[in-house]
Tab-separated table of C-alpha atoms in Angstrom:
chain	number	residue	atom	x	y	z
Q	1	MET	CA	50.769	-4.927	-17.293
Q	2	PRO	CA	52.434	-8.171	-18.412
Q	3	GLU	CA	53.776	-8.309	-21.937
Q	4	ALA	CA	51.596	-9.957	-24.566
Q	5	GLY	CA	52.707	-13.365	-25.747
Q	6	PRO	CA	51.410	-16.691	-27.058
Q	7	GLY	CA	51.589	-18.344	-23.642
Q	8	ARG	CA	49.876	-15.612	-21.659
Q	9	PRO	CA	46.297	-16.217	-20.449
Q	10	VAL	CA	43.432	-13.970	-21.498
Q	11	LEU	CA	41.384	-14.729	-18.369
Q	12	SER	CA	42.730	-15.128	-14.832
Q	13	VAL	CA	40.397	-16.756	-12.291
Q	14	ILE	CA	41.230	-15.802	-8.697
Q	15	ILE	CA	39.896	-17.897	-5.809
Q	16	PRO	CA	40.577	-16.830	-2.201
Q	17	ALA	CA	40.602	-19.987	-0.087
Q	18	MET	CA	41.250	-21.071	3.466
Q	19	ASN	CA	40.704	-24.696	4.473
Q	20	GLU	CA	38.696	-25.470	1.340
Q	21	ALA	CA	40.440	-28.697	0.289
Q	22	GLU	CA	37.257	-30.767	0.236
Q	23	ASN	CA	35.333	-28.235	-1.848
Q	24	LEU	CA	38.195	-27.497	-4.240
Q	25	GLN	CA	38.603	-31.190	-4.990
Q	26	SER	CA	35.292	-31.168	-6.879
Q	27	LEU	CA	35.009	-27.467	-7.752
Q	28	LEU	CA	38.275	-27.045	-9.643
Q	29	PRO	CA	37.676	-29.847	-12.201
Q	30	ALA	CA	34.192	-28.425	-12.874
Q	31	LEU	CA	35.698	-24.957	-13.216
Q	32	GLN	CA	38.348	-26.177	-15.656
Q	33	GLN	CA	35.647	-27.789	-17.775
Q	34	THR	CA	33.690	-24.524	-17.933
Q	35	LEU	CA	36.802	-22.509	-18.767
Q	36	ALA	CA	37.713	-24.897	-21.584
Q	37	GLY	CA	34.417	-23.992	-23.246
Q	38	LEU	CA	35.267	-20.284	-23.413
Q	39	GLY	CA	37.824	-20.847	-26.149
Q	40	VAL	CA	40.527	-18.580	-24.697
Q	41	PRO	CA	43.715	-19.236	-22.695
Q	42	THR	CA	42.978	-19.175	-18.964
Q	43	GLU	CA	44.702	-19.615	-15.622
Q	44	VAL	CA	43.350	-20.442	-12.164
Q	45	ILE	CA	44.993	-18.868	-9.123
Q	46	VAL	CA	44.187	-20.039	-5.595
Q	47	ALA	CA	45.179	-17.496	-2.939
Q	48	ASP	CA	45.720	-19.584	0.187
Q	49	GLY	CA	45.060	-17.588	3.330
Q	50	GLY	CA	46.954	-19.876	5.698
Q	51	SER	CA	45.100	-23.175	5.370
Q	52	THR	CA	45.809	-25.972	7.812
Q	53	ASP	CA	44.325	-28.642	5.545
Q	54	ALA	CA	45.380	-29.815	2.068
Q	55	THR	CA	44.008	-26.776	0.201
Q	56	SER	CA	47.303	-25.965	-1.528
Q	57	ALA	CA	48.053	-29.580	-2.417
Q	58	VAL	CA	44.586	-30.206	-3.853
Q	59	ALA	CA	44.674	-26.996	-5.894
Q	60	GLY	CA	48.109	-27.779	-7.280
Q	61	GLU	CA	47.139	-31.322	-8.238
Q	62	VAL	CA	44.403	-30.096	-10.591
Q	63	GLY	CA	46.549	-27.471	-12.278
Q	64	ALA	CA	45.813	-24.311	-10.304
Q	65	ARG	CA	48.610	-21.918	-9.412
Q	66	VAL	CA	48.793	-21.570	-5.632
Q	67	ILE	CA	50.000	-18.349	-4.029
Q	68	ARG	CA	50.292	-17.439	-0.368
Q	69	GLN	CA	48.641	-14.201	0.643
Q	70	VAL	CA	50.780	-11.943	2.806
Q	71	GLU	CA	48.193	-9.381	3.910
Q	72	PRO	CA	45.337	-10.676	6.074
Q	73	GLY	CA	41.671	-10.860	5.152
Q	74	TYR	CA	39.612	-11.205	2.003
Q	75	GLY	CA	40.974	-7.934	0.646
Q	76	GLY	CA	44.512	-9.209	1.134
Q	77	ALA	CA	43.662	-12.402	-0.750
Q	78	LEU	CA	42.241	-10.470	-3.695
Q	79	ARG	CA	45.233	-8.146	-3.876
Q	80	ALA	CA	47.594	-11.119	-3.851
Q	81	GLY	CA	45.605	-12.672	-6.674
Q	82	PHE	CA	45.476	-9.469	-8.708
Q	83	ALA	CA	49.243	-9.016	-8.349
Q	84	ALA	CA	49.922	-12.578	-9.516
Q	85	ALA	CA	47.397	-12.648	-12.373
Q	86	ARG	CA	48.688	-12.422	-15.944
Q	87	GLY	CA	45.440	-12.096	-17.883
Q	88	ASP	CA	43.764	-9.029	-19.387
Q	89	THR	CA	40.545	-9.962	-17.586
Q	90	PHE	CA	40.144	-11.078	-13.972
Q	91	LEU	CA	37.363	-13.226	-12.536
Q	92	THR	CA	36.931	-13.595	-8.775
Q	93	MET	CA	34.873	-16.348	-7.167
Q	94	ASP	CA	34.574	-18.295	-3.926
Q	95	GLY	CA	36.043	-21.756	-3.520
Q	96	ASP	CA	33.182	-23.324	-1.564
Q	97	TRP	CA	30.636	-24.065	-4.337
Q	98	SER	CA	28.463	-21.035	-3.474
Q	99	HIS	CA	29.498	-19.666	-6.887
Q	100	GLU	CA	28.589	-22.154	-9.625
Q	101	PRO	CA	31.174	-22.321	-12.440
Q	102	ASP	CA	28.403	-22.417	-15.080
Q	103	VAL	CA	27.639	-18.735	-14.358
Q	104	ILE	CA	31.053	-17.826	-15.765
Q	105	ARG	CA	29.647	-18.255	-19.273
Q	106	ALA	CA	27.128	-15.464	-18.647
Q	107	LEU	CA	29.754	-13.214	-17.059
Q	108	TRP	CA	32.094	-13.767	-19.990
Q	109	ALA	CA	29.345	-13.112	-22.547
Q	110	ALA	CA	28.419	-9.826	-20.836
Q	111	ARG	CA	31.930	-8.392	-20.930
Q	112	GLY	CA	31.313	-6.640	-24.242
Q	113	GLY	CA	28.723	-4.356	-22.651
Q	114	ALA	CA	30.567	-3.378	-19.471
Q	115	ASP	CA	34.044	-2.984	-18.010
Q	116	PHE	CA	33.005	-4.792	-14.848
Q	117	VAL	CA	30.279	-7.470	-14.541
Q	118	ILE	CA	28.737	-8.702	-11.281
Q	119	ALA	CA	26.924	-12.021	-10.818
Q	120	SER	CA	23.932	-10.651	-8.927
Q	121	ARG	CA	21.559	-12.290	-6.486
Q	122	TYR	CA	19.151	-9.367	-6.566
Q	123	VAL	CA	18.290	-8.844	-10.234
Q	124	PRO	CA	15.417	-10.748	-11.904
Q	125	GLY	CA	16.424	-14.390	-12.202
Q	126	GLY	CA	18.847	-14.202	-9.287
Q	127	ARG	CA	18.372	-15.781	-5.895
Q	128	ALA	CA	20.101	-15.949	-2.516
Q	129	GLN	CA	19.856	-19.223	-0.590
Q	130	MET	CA	21.156	-18.183	2.819
Q	131	GLY	CA	19.982	-17.820	6.400
Q	132	TRP	CA	17.440	-15.073	7.013
Q	133	VAL	CA	19.764	-13.034	9.263
Q	134	ARG	CA	22.531	-12.950	6.672
Q	135	LEU	CA	20.035	-12.308	3.867
Q	136	LEU	CA	18.404	-9.414	5.742
Q	137	LEU	CA	21.781	-7.883	6.576
Q	138	SER	CA	22.928	-8.235	2.969
Q	139	ARG	CA	19.761	-6.581	1.679
Q	140	ILE	CA	19.983	-3.673	4.131
Q	141	LEU	CA	23.637	-2.993	3.373
Q	142	ASN	CA	23.086	-3.191	-0.373
Q	143	VAL	CA	20.147	-0.777	-0.307
Q	144	THR	CA	22.014	1.606	2.015
Q	145	TYR	CA	25.082	1.739	-0.207
Q	146	ARG	CA	23.064	2.054	-3.394
Q	147	ARG	CA	20.967	4.959	-2.158
Q	148	ILE	CA	23.620	6.930	-0.300
Q	149	LEU	CA	26.279	6.597	-3.000
Q	150	ASP	CA	23.869	6.490	-5.974
Q	151	LEU	CA	25.321	3.290	-7.408
Q	152	PRO	CA	23.810	1.704	-10.548
Q	153	VAL	CA	23.761	-1.925	-9.315
Q	154	ARG	CA	21.606	-4.076	-7.052
Q	155	ASP	CA	24.197	-6.465	-5.616
Q	156	LEU	CA	27.223	-4.632	-4.262
Q	157	SER	CA	28.453	-7.444	-2.027
Q	158	SER	CA	28.687	-10.307	-4.510
Q	159	GLY	CA	32.279	-11.458	-4.888
Q	160	PHE	CA	31.503	-13.323	-8.126
Q	161	ARG	CA	32.778	-10.741	-10.623
Q	162	LEU	CA	34.530	-10.168	-13.930
Q	163	TYR	CA	36.879	-7.164	-14.277
Q	164	ARG	CA	38.966	-5.641	-17.004
Q	165	ARG	CA	42.513	-5.633	-15.723
Q	166	ARG	CA	42.977	-1.883	-16.043
Q	167	ILE	CA	40.245	-1.222	-13.467
Q	168	LEU	CA	42.297	-2.807	-10.689
Q	169	GLU	CA	45.495	-1.189	-11.935
Q	170	GLU	CA	43.921	2.262	-11.815
Q	171	ILE	CA	41.960	2.160	-8.557
Q	172	ALA	CA	44.411	0.212	-6.318
Q	173	PRO	CA	41.956	-1.089	-3.653
Q	174	GLU	CA	43.096	-0.811	-0.029
Q	175	ALA	CA	40.386	-2.399	2.175
Q	176	THR	CA	41.427	-5.552	4.019
Q	177	ASP	CA	38.110	-7.323	4.562
Q	178	PHE	CA	35.001	-8.093	2.486
Q	179	ASP	CA	34.378	-4.345	2.188
Q	180	VAL	CA	37.015	-4.353	-0.547
Q	181	LEU	CA	34.124	-5.333	-2.832
Q	182	GLN	CA	32.324	-2.056	-2.179
Q	183	GLU	CA	35.545	-0.067	-2.410
Q	184	ILE	CA	36.304	-1.488	-5.854
Q	185	LEU	CA	32.783	-0.803	-7.077
Q	186	VAL	CA	32.605	2.769	-5.767
Q	187	LYS	CA	36.028	3.666	-7.168
Q	188	ALA	CA	35.302	1.995	-10.509
Q	189	VAL	CA	32.027	3.876	-10.984
Q	190	GLY	CA	33.682	7.110	-9.863
Q	191	GLY	CA	36.456	6.498	-12.380
Q	192	GLY	CA	34.010	6.266	-15.264
Q	193	PHE	CA	34.041	2.498	-15.735
Q	194	THR	CA	30.778	0.843	-16.753
Q	195	VAL	CA	29.180	-1.873	-14.613
Q	196	GLY	CA	26.722	-4.609	-15.575
Q	197	GLU	CA	24.963	-7.443	-13.757
Q	198	VAL	CA	23.891	-10.950	-14.703
Q	199	PRO	CA	21.592	-13.078	-12.527
Q	200	PHE	CA	22.905	-15.983	-10.515
Q	201	ARG	CA	21.654	-18.197	-7.719
Q	202	PHE	CA	23.828	-18.082	-4.641
Q	203	ARG	CA	23.656	-21.417	-2.877
Q	204	PRO	CA	24.869	-22.614	0.521
Q	205	ARG	CA	28.519	-23.631	0.645
Q	206	GLY	CA	29.440	-27.261	0.080
Q	207	ALA	CA	31.591	-28.818	2.802
Q	208	GLY	CA	32.947	-27.046	5.868
Q	209	ARG	CA	31.985	-23.899	7.745
Q	210	SER	CA	31.812	-20.329	6.506
Q	211	HIS	CA	34.606	-17.954	7.513
Q	212	VAL	CA	32.270	-14.936	7.341
Q	213	ARG	CA	31.425	-13.358	10.717
Q	214	LEU	CA	28.293	-11.252	10.353
Q	215	LEU	CA	29.103	-8.487	12.839
Q	216	ARG	CA	32.606	-8.035	11.437
Q	217	PHE	CA	31.124	-8.163	7.935
Q	218	ALA	CA	28.626	-5.375	8.731
Q	219	ALA	CA	31.158	-3.221	10.585
Q	220	ALA	CA	33.621	-3.382	7.694
Q	221	TYR	CA	30.928	-2.395	5.188
Q	222	LEU	CA	29.782	0.571	7.265
Q	223	ARG	CA	33.365	1.697	7.811
Q	224	THR	CA	33.994	1.704	4.075
Q	225	LEU	CA	30.677	3.459	3.405
Q	226	TRP	CA	31.781	6.269	5.724
Q	227	ARG	CA	35.187	6.450	4.034
Q	228	MET	CA	33.706	6.548	0.518
Q	229	TRP	CA	31.004	9.070	1.427
Q	230	CYS	CA	33.090	11.573	3.412
């Protein structure tokens, strides 16, 4: 854990990004405005997964700290961000406008009641604006995980989350793809950490194309389910 000091952030926001220059150009100023309202020192870290556009330049211009992920995949991006973060609390979010910065206020307010807070599409007040195939797959995987592993949350695959730093230090996630989200949750619950959810409305990404491939997404989740269950 980094040493305490007057210049150290309380909250570290970690954004995995690949070829998101156009979205980050508008997202990061909105994010900074939201963070300013929290009243605590913050930092924004963009984990660049090998962009071929101006992602790193755009992020740096608006005050984000840009790091290059070494390990591949979404899990590799998160681990790079966790390793670089200096805050006592971590927030992870997407860089494509599917995660609205305004929801951070609710996540931050809920931190007193849980060690780990998820912005959830599937609790009352939440909503998922996505194609029916992806929505159906997400629902099936969430229900399967929740029932087999007896997990106390409705949205296991949301990457919009707030964590106490010590959770990530203790569980040391290993998964390389989007299944790292389930791995973190399962290990956190198993380690006695408390989990809460706040509603949010997932919306379609802004500019560009999604990097999520549904079959790979499903296979990774099922592989991690098997690993966590056995």
